[in-house]
mmCIF file of C-alpha atoms in Angstrom:
data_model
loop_
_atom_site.group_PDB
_atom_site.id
_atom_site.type_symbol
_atom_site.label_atom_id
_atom_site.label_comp_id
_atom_site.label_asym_id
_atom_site.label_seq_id
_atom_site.Cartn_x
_atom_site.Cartn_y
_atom_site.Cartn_z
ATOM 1 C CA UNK Z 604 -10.603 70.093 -13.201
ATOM 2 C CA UNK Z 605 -9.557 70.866 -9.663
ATOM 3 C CA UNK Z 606 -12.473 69.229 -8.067
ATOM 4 C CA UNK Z 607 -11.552 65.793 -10.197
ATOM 5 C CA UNK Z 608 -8.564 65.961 -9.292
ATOM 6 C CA UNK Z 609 -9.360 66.233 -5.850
ATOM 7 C CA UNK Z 610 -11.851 63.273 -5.933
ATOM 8 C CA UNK Z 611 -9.343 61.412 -7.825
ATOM 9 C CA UNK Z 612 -7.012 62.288 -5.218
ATOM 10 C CA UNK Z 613 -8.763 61.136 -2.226
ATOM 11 C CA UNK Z 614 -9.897 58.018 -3.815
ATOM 12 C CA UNK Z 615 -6.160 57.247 -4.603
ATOM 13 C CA UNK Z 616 -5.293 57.484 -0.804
ATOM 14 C CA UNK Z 617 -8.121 55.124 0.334
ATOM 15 C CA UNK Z 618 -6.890 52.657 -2.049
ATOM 16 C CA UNK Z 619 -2.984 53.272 -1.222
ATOM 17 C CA UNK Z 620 -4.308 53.010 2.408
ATOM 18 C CA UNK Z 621 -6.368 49.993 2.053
ATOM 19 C CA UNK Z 622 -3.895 47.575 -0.346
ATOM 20 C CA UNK Z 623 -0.744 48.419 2.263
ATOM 21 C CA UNK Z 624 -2.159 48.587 5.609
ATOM 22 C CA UNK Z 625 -3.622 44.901 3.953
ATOM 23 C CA UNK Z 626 0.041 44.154 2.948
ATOM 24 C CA UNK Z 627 0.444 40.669 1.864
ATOM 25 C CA UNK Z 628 -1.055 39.162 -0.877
ATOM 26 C CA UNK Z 629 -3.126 42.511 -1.555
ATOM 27 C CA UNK Z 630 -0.273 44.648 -1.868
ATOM 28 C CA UNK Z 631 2.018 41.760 -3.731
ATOM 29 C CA UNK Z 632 -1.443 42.157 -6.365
ATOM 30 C CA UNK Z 633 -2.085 45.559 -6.600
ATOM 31 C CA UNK Z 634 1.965 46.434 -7.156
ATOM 32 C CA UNK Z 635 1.944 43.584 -9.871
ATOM 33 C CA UNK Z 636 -1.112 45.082 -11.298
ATOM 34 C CA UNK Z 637 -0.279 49.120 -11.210
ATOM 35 C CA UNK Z 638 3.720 47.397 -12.651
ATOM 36 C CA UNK Z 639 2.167 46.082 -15.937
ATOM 37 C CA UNK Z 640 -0.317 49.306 -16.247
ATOM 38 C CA UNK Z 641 2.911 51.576 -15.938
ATOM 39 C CA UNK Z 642 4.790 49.167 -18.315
ATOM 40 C CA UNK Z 643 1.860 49.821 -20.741
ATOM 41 C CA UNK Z 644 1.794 53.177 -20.799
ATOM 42 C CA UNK Z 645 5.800 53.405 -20.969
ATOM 43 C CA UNK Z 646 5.996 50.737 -23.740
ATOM 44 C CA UNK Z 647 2.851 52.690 -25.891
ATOM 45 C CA UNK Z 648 4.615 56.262 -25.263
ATOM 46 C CA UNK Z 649 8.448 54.926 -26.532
ATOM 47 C CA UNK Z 650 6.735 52.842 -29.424
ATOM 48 C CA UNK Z 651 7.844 49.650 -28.197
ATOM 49 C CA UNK Z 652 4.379 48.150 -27.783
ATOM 50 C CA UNK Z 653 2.560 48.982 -31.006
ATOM 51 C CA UNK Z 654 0.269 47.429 -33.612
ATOM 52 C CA UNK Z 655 1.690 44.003 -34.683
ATOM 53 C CA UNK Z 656 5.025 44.476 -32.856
ATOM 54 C CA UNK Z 657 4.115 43.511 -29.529
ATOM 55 C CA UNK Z 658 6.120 40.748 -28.346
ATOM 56 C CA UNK Z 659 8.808 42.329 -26.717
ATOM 57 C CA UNK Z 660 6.654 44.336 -24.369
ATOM 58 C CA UNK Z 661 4.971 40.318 -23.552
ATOM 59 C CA UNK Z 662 8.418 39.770 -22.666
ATOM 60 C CA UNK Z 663 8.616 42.914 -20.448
ATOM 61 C CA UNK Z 664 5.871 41.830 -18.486
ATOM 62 C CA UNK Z 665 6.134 38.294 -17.621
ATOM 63 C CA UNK Z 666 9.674 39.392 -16.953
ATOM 64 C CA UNK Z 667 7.784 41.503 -14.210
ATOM 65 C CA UNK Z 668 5.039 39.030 -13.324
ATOM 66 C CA UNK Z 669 8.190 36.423 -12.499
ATOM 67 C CA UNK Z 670 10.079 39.288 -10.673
ATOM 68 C CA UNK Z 671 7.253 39.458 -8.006
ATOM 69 C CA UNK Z 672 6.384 35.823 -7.631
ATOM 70 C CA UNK Z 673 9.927 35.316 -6.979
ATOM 71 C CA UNK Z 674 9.358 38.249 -4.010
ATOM 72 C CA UNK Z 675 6.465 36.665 -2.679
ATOM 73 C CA UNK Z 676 7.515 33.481 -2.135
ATOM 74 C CA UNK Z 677 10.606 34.960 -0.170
ATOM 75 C CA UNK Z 678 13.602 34.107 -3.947
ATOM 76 C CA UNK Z 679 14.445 38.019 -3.781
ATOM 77 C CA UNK Z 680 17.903 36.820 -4.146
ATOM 78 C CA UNK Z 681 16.979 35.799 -7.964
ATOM 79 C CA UNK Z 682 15.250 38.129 -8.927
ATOM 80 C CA UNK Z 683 19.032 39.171 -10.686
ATOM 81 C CA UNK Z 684 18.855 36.260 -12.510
ATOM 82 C CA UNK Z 685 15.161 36.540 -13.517
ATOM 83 C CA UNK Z 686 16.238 40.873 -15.154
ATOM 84 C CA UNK Z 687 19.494 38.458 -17.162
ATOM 85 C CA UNK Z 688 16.684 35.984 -18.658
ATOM 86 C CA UNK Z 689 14.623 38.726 -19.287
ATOM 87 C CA UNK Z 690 17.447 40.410 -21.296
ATOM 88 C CA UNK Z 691 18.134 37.168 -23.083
ATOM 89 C CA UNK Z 692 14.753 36.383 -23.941
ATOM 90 C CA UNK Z 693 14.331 40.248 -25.653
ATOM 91 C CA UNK Z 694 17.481 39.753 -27.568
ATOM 92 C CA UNK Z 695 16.386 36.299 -28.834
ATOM 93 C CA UNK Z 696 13.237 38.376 -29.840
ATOM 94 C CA UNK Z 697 15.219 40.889 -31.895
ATOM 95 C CA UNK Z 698 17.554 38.520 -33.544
ATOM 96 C CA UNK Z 699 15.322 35.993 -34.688
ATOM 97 C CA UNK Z 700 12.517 38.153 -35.740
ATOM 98 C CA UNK Z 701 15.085 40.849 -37.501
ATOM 99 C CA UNK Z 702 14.691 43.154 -38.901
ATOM 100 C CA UNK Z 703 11.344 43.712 -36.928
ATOM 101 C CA UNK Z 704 12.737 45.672 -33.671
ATOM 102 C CA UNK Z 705 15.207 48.260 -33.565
ATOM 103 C CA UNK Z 706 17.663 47.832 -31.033
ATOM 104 C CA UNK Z 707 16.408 51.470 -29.266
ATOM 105 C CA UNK Z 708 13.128 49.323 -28.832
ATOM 106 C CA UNK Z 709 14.359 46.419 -26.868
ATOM 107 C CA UNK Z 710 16.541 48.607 -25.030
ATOM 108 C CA UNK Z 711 13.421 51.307 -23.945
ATOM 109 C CA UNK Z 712 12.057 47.221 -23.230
ATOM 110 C CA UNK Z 713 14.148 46.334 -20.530
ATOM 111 C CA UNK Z 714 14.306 49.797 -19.258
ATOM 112 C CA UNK Z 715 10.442 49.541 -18.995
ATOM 113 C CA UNK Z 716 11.156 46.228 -17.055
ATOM 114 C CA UNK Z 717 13.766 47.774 -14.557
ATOM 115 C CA UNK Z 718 12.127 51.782 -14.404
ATOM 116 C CA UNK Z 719 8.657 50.500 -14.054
ATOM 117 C CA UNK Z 720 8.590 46.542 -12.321
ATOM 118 C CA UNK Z 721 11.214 46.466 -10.432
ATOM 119 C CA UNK Z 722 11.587 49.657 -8.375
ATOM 120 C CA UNK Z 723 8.012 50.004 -7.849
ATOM 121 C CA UNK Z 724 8.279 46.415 -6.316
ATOM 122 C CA UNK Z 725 10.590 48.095 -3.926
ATOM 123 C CA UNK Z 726 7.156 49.324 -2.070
ATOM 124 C CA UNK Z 727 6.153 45.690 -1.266
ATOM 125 C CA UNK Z 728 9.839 45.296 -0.097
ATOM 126 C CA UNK Z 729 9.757 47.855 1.876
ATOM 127 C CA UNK Z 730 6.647 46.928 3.733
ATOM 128 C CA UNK Z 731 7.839 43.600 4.726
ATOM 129 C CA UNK Z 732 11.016 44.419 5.832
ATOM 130 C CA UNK Z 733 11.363 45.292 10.399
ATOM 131 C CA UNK Z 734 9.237 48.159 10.870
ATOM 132 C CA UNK Z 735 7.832 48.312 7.577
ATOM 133 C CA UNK Z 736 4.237 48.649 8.380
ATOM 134 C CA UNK Z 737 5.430 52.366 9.436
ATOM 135 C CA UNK Z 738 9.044 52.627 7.185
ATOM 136 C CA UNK Z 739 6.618 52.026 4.088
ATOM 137 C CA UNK Z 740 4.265 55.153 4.438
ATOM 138 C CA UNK Z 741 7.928 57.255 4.358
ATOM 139 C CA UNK Z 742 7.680 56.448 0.400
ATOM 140 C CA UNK Z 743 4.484 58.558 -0.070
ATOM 141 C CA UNK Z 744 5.628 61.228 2.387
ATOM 142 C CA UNK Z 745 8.675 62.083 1.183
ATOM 143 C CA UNK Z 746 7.391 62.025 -2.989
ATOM 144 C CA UNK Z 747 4.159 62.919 -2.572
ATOM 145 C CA UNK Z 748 4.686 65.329 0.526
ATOM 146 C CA UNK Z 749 7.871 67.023 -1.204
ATOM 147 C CA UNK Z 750 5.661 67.727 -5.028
ATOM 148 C CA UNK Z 751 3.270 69.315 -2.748
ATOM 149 C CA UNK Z 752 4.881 71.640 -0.349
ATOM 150 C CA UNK Z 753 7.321 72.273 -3.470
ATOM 151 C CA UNK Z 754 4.324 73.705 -5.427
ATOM 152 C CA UNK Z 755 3.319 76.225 -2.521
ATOM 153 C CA UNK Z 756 6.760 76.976 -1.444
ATOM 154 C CA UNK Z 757 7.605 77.870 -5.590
ATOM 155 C CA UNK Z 758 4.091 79.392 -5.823
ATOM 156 C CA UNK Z 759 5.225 81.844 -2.504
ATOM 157 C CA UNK Z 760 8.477 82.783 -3.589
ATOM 158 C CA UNK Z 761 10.186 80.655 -6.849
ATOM 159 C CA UNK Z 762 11.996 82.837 -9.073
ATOM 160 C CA UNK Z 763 14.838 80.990 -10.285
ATOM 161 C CA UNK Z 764 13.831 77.697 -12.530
ATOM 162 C CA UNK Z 765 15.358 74.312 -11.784
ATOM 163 C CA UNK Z 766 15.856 72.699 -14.844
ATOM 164 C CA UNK Z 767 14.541 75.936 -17.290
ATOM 165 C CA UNK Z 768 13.228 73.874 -20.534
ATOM 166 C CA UNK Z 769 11.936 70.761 -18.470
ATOM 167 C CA UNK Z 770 9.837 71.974 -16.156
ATOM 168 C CA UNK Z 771 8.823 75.308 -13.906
ATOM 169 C CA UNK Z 772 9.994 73.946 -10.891
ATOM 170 C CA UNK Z 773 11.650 76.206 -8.927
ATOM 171 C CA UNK Z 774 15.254 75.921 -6.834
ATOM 172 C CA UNK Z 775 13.103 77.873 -3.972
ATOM 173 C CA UNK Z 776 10.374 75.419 -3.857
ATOM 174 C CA UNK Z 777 12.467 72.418 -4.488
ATOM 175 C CA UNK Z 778 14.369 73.861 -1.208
ATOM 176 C CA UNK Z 779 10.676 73.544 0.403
ATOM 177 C CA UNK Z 780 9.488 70.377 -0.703
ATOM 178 C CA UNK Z 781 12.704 68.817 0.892
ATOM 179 C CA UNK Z 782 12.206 70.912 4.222
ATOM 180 C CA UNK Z 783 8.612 70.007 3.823
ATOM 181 C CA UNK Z 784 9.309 66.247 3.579
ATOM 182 C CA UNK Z 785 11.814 66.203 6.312
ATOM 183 C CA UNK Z 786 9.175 67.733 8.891
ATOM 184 C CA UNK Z 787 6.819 65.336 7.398
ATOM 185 C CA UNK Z 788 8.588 62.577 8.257
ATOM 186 C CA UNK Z 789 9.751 63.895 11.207
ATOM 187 C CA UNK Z 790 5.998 64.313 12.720
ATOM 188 C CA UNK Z 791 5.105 60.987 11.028
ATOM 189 C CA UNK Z 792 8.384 59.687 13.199
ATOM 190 C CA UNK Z 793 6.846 61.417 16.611
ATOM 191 C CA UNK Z 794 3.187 59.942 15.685
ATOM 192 C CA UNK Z 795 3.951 56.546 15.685
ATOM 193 C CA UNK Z 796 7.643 56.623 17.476
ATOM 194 C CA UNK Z 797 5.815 54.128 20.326
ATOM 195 C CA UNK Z 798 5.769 51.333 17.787
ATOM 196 C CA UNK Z 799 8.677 51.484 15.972
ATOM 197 C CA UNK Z 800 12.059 49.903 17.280
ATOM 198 C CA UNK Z 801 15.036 52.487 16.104
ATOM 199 C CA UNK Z 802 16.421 54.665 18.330
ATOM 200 C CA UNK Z 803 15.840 58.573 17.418
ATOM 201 C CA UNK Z 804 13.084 57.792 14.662
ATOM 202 C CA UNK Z 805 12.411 61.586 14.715
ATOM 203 C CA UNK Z 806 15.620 62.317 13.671
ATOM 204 C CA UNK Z 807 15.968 59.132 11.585
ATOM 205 C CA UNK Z 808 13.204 59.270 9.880
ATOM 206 C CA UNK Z 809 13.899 63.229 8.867
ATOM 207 C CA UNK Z 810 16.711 62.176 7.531
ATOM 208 C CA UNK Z 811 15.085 59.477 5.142
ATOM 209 C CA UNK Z 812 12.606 61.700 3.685
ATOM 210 C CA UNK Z 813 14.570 64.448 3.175
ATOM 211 C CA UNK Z 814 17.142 62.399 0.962
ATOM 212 C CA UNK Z 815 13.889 60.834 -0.094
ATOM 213 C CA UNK Z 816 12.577 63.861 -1.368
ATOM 214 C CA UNK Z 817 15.668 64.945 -3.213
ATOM 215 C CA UNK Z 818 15.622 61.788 -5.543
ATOM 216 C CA UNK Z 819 11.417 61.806 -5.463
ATOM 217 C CA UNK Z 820 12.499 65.212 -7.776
ATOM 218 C CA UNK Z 821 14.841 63.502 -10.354
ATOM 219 C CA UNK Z 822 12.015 60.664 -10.851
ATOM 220 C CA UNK Z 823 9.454 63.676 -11.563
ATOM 221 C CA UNK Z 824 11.719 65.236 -14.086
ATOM 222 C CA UNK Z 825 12.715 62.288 -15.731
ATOM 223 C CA UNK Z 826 9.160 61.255 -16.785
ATOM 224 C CA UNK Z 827 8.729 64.595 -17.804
ATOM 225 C CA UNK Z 828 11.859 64.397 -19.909
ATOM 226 C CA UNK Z 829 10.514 60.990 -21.234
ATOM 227 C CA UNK Z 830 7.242 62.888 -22.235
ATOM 228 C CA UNK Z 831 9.033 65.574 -23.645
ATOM 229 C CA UNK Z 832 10.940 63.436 -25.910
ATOM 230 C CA UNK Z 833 8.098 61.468 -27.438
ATOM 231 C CA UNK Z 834 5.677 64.739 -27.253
ATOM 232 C CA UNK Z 835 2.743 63.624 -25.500
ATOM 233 C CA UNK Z 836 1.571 65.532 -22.407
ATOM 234 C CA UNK Z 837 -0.062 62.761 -20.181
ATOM 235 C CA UNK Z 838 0.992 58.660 -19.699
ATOM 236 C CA UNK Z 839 -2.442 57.571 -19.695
ATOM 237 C CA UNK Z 840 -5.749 58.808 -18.946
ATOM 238 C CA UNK Z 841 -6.812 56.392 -16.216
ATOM 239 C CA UNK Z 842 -6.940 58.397 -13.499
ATOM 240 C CA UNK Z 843 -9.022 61.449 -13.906
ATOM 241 C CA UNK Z 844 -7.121 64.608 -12.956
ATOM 242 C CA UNK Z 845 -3.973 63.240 -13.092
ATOM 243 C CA UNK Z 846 -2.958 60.963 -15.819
ATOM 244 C CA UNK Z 847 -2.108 57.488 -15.981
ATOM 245 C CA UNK Z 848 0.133 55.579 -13.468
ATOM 246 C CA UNK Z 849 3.444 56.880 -14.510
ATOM 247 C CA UNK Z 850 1.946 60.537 -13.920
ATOM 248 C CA UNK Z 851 0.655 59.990 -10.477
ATOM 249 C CA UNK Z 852 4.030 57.718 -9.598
ATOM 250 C CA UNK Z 853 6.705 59.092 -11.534
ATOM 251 C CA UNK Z 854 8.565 60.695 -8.278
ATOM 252 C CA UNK Z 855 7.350 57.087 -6.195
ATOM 253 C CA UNK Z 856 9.587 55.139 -8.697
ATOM 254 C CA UNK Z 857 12.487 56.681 -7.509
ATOM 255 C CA UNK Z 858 11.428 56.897 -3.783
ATOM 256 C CA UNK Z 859 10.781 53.255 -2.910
ATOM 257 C CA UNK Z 860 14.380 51.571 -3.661
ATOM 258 C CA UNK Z 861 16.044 54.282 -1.806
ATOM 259 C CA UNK Z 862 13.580 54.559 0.945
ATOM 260 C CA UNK Z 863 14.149 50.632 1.254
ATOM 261 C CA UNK Z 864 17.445 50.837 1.329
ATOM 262 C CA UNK Z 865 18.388 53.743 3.483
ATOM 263 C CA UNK Z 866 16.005 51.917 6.748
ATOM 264 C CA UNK Z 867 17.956 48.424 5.694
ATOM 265 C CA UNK Z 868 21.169 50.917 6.190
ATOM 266 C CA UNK Z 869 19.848 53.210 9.240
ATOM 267 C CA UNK Z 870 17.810 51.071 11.474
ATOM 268 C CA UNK Z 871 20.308 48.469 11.731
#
């Protein structure tokens, strides 16, 4: 298991670094893609895609599909208006194909559309933004940095539980996996300081990951919540070691809008 999940690992990276050192058009693809494979494996684990009721999950995802063509082609500005039709279209679903749908179904829908599409598309927004060649990478740190030096920090020296029936996650190592992220960033900031054009990235981008880190936690536990409720153990099974999308990217979900929006705020 450990050396799959290694493998899978490392192939993960060269395909993280590949699609956003690309940016563009690869990145815009692969997002849009890895959106609608999350939105799958969402919609299948809260029963709102199922056999012969799938038409609100359609919904979902050319919700999503129009929320990124309206990025790429620079209409970010209405992409609110594109999550309002979206809404409107679901609830002309449920009402004129009652009593098909629950209304807990085309809720978990457009929560699919907002959890899922949207703030993963804030990793595209983020690399296109001043900077964001560099301010990008700060999502992965900060998530994927923090789970890790979380684990050996609560592995060391966790004792007391962070949230007791969710998860073992420890106070200790969540302490750690924030510290962790901060000097993470903070090297990452010292690295490639040269090319950026804040002033004090070390400290500035510290700062970002640490915060980073703190939400990249709530995004982990809330999948695991989701999972909880519906009793499954994994999202998907599409990448080997790990899961499905929503396994490997739970914490990411909640990293990229506030990564994106603490450099729009900090390196005014």
């Amino acid at each position: 298991m450990f050396v799959t999940r290694l493998i899978s690992g490392i192939v993960l990276v060269a395909v993280a670094l590949l699609t956003i050192c690309s940016g563009g058009w690869i990145l815009y693809g692969t997002l849009t893609i890895v959106s609608l494979i999350g939105m799958f494996e969402l919609y299948r684990a809260v029963k709102v895609q199922k056999q012969g009721e799938n038409l609100l999950a359609v919904v979902g995802y050319l919700g999503v599909i129009l929320h990124y063509i309206l990025l790429s082609l620079g209409y970010s500005e209405y992409t609110m208006m594109n999550l309002i039709i979206v809404l409107i279209a679901m609830m002309f679903v449920y009402v004129f194909s009652y009593p098909k749908y629950h209304a807990e179904q085309v809720m978990a829908a457009f929560f699919g559309v907002v959890y899922v599409g949207v703030m993963l598309s804030y990793i595209y927004q983020t690399r296109m933004i001043r900077d964001g060649a560099f301010l990008v990478w700060l999502i992965f740190l900060c998530s994927w940095g923090c789970d890790t030096c979380a684990y050996c920090v609560g592995m060391l020296i966790g004792k007391n539980k962070m949230s007791p029936v969710l998860s073992p996650k420890s106070v200790e190592g969540a302490v750690g996996g924030v510290v962790g992220a901060a000097l993470l960033g903070a090297i990452y900031a010292a690295v490639v300081g040269s090319h950026l054009e804040a002033e004090n990235p070390v400290i500035t981008y510290a700062i970002i990951c640490a915060v980073g880190a703190l939400i990249s936690m709530v995004g982990d536990l809330a999948a695991s919540a989701i999972k909880r409720n519906h009793n499954i153990k994994d999202y998907g099974t599409l990448i080997p070691g790990h899961g499905g999308i929503m396994d490997r990217f739970d914490s990411v979900i909640f990293t990229a809008p506030v990564i994106y929006y603490l450099s729009m705020f900090m390196m005014r």
